[in-house]
Amino acid sequence: GMPKMGDMTFDQALSHFGTIPDMALALGVKSPSIYEWKRDGAIPETRQYQIELATKGRLKADFPALRIGRKAA
């Protein structure tokens, strides 16, 4: 399966924003992208940083410093 992404779960992010369309609007992405994250059970790292900023740090991104030496896909 996919590696677990930090402390940020999809459900936490969704509960913060309310609905998938609200989350899409807040992050400037299309709803289908968010449905993909839901299906995958993981949020892309770049979007995690965006969510961390959008939530003023309430939701924390998974920090890449913990994965030194691994190439980003």
PDB file of C-alpha atoms in Angstrom:
ATOM      1  CA  GLY A   1       0.000   0.000   0.000  1.00  0.00           C
ATOM      2  CA  MET A   2       0.912   3.642   0.120  1.00  0.00           C
ATOM      3  CA  PRO A   3       3.204   4.925   2.849  1.00  0.00           C
ATOM      4  CA  LYS A   4       1.325   6.626   5.659  1.00  0.00           C
ATOM      5  CA  MET A   5       1.562  10.382   5.269  1.00  0.00           C
ATOM      6  CA  GLY A   6       2.656  12.070   8.497  1.00  0.00           C
ATOM      7  CA  ASP A   7      -0.035  13.000  10.935  1.00  0.00           C
ATOM      8  CA  MET A   8      -2.356  14.351   8.282  1.00  0.00           C
ATOM      9  CA  THR A   9      -5.133  12.006   7.269  1.00  0.00           C
ATOM     10  CA  PHE A  10      -7.598  12.614   4.501  1.00  0.00           C
ATOM     11  CA  ASP A  11     -10.462  12.467   7.001  1.00  0.00           C
ATOM     12  CA  GLN A  12      -8.880  15.151   9.182  1.00  0.00           C
ATOM     13  CA  ALA A  13      -8.395  17.432   6.206  1.00  0.00           C
ATOM     14  CA  LEU A  14     -11.935  16.852   4.990  1.00  0.00           C
ATOM     15  CA  SER A  15     -13.433  17.470   8.410  1.00  0.00           C
ATOM     16  CA  HIS A  16     -11.527  20.763   8.584  1.00  0.00           C
ATOM     17  CA  PHE A  17     -12.810  22.020   5.230  1.00  0.00           C
ATOM     18  CA  GLY A  18     -16.278  20.486   5.545  1.00  0.00           C
ATOM     19  CA  THR A  19     -17.034  19.095   2.114  1.00  0.00           C
ATOM     20  CA  ILE A  20     -14.961  17.918  -0.831  1.00  0.00           C
ATOM     21  CA  PRO A  21     -16.117  20.883  -2.990  1.00  0.00           C
ATOM     22  CA  ASP A  22     -15.165  23.290  -0.154  1.00  0.00           C
ATOM     23  CA  MET A  23     -11.786  21.620   0.193  1.00  0.00           C
ATOM     24  CA  ALA A  24     -11.236  21.804  -3.571  1.00  0.00           C
ATOM     25  CA  LEU A  25     -12.122  25.495  -3.592  1.00  0.00           C
ATOM     26  CA  ALA A  26      -9.881  26.284  -0.616  1.00  0.00           C
ATOM     27  CA  LEU A  27      -6.912  24.533  -2.229  1.00  0.00           C
ATOM     28  CA  GLY A  28      -7.549  25.635  -5.815  1.00  0.00           C
ATOM     29  CA  VAL A  29      -7.892  22.083  -7.136  1.00  0.00           C
ATOM     30  CA  LYS A  30     -10.716  20.297  -8.901  1.00  0.00           C
ATOM     31  CA  SER A  31     -13.033  18.034  -6.896  1.00  0.00           C
ATOM     32  CA  PRO A  32     -12.019  14.889  -8.858  1.00  0.00           C
ATOM     33  CA  SER A  33      -8.431  15.307  -7.586  1.00  0.00           C
ATOM     34  CA  ILE A  34      -9.734  15.241  -4.029  1.00  0.00           C
ATOM     35  CA  TYR A  35     -11.825  12.152  -4.729  1.00  0.00           C
ATOM     36  CA  GLU A  36      -8.565  10.525  -5.910  1.00  0.00           C
ATOM     37  CA  TRP A  37      -6.843  11.407  -2.636  1.00  0.00           C
ATOM     38  CA  LYS A  38      -9.805   9.929  -0.802  1.00  0.00           C
ATOM     39  CA  ARG A  39      -9.566   6.743  -2.855  1.00  0.00           C
ATOM     40  CA  ASP A  40      -5.788   6.531  -2.321  1.00  0.00           C
ATOM     41  CA  GLY A  41      -6.124   7.367   1.360  1.00  0.00           C
ATOM     42  CA  ALA A  42      -3.287   9.874   1.044  1.00  0.00           C
ATOM     43  CA  ILE A  43      -2.800  13.542   0.250  1.00  0.00           C
ATOM     44  CA  PRO A  44       0.109  14.524  -2.041  1.00  0.00           C
ATOM     45  CA  GLU A  45       2.962  16.083  -0.084  1.00  0.00           C
ATOM     46  CA  THR A  46       2.812  19.450  -1.849  1.00  0.00           C
ATOM     47  CA  ARG A  47      -0.880  19.688  -1.006  1.00  0.00           C
ATOM     48  CA  GLN A  48      -0.176  18.714   2.590  1.00  0.00           C
ATOM     49  CA  TYR A  49       2.019  21.789   2.919  1.00  0.00           C
ATOM     50  CA  GLN A  50      -0.737  23.883   1.405  1.00  0.00           C
ATOM     51  CA  ILE A  51      -3.261  22.433   3.875  1.00  0.00           C
ATOM     52  CA  GLU A  52      -0.866  23.089   6.759  1.00  0.00           C
ATOM     53  CA  LEU A  53      -0.753  26.760   5.718  1.00  0.00           C
ATOM     54  CA  ALA A  54      -4.503  26.911   5.066  1.00  0.00           C
ATOM     55  CA  THR A  55      -5.258  25.481   8.519  1.00  0.00           C
ATOM     56  CA  LYS A  56      -2.631  27.708  10.178  1.00  0.00           C
ATOM     57  CA  GLY A  57      -0.770  24.627  11.351  1.00  0.00           C
ATOM     58  CA  ARG A  58      -3.769  22.795  12.809  1.00  0.00           C
ATOM     59  CA  LEU A  59      -3.023  19.959  10.387  1.00  0.00           C
ATOM     60  CA  LYS A  60       0.660  19.139   9.973  1.00  0.00           C
ATOM     61  CA  ALA A  61       2.377  18.016   6.784  1.00  0.00           C
ATOM     62  CA  ASP A  62       4.678  15.025   6.760  1.00  0.00           C
ATOM     63  CA  PHE A  63       8.175  16.532   6.687  1.00  0.00           C
ATOM     64  CA  PRO A  64      10.543  15.364   3.930  1.00  0.00           C
ATOM     65  CA  ALA A  65      13.537  15.718   6.260  1.00  0.00           C
ATOM     66  CA  LEU A  66      12.370  12.420   7.731  1.00  0.00           C
ATOM     67  CA  ARG A  67      12.924  10.782   4.347  1.00  0.00           C
ATOM     68  CA  ILE A  68      16.376  12.035   3.366  1.00  0.00           C
ATOM     69  CA  GLY A  69      17.940  10.114   0.529  1.00  0.00           C
ATOM     70  CA  ARG A  70      14.657   8.995  -0.990  1.00  0.00           C
ATOM     71  CA  LYS A  71      13.793  10.480  -4.346  1.00  0.00           C
ATOM     72  CA  ALA A  72      10.390  12.070  -4.788  1.00  0.00           C
ATOM     73  CA  ALA A  73       8.266  10.080  -7.208  1.00  0.00           C
TER      74      ALA A  73
END
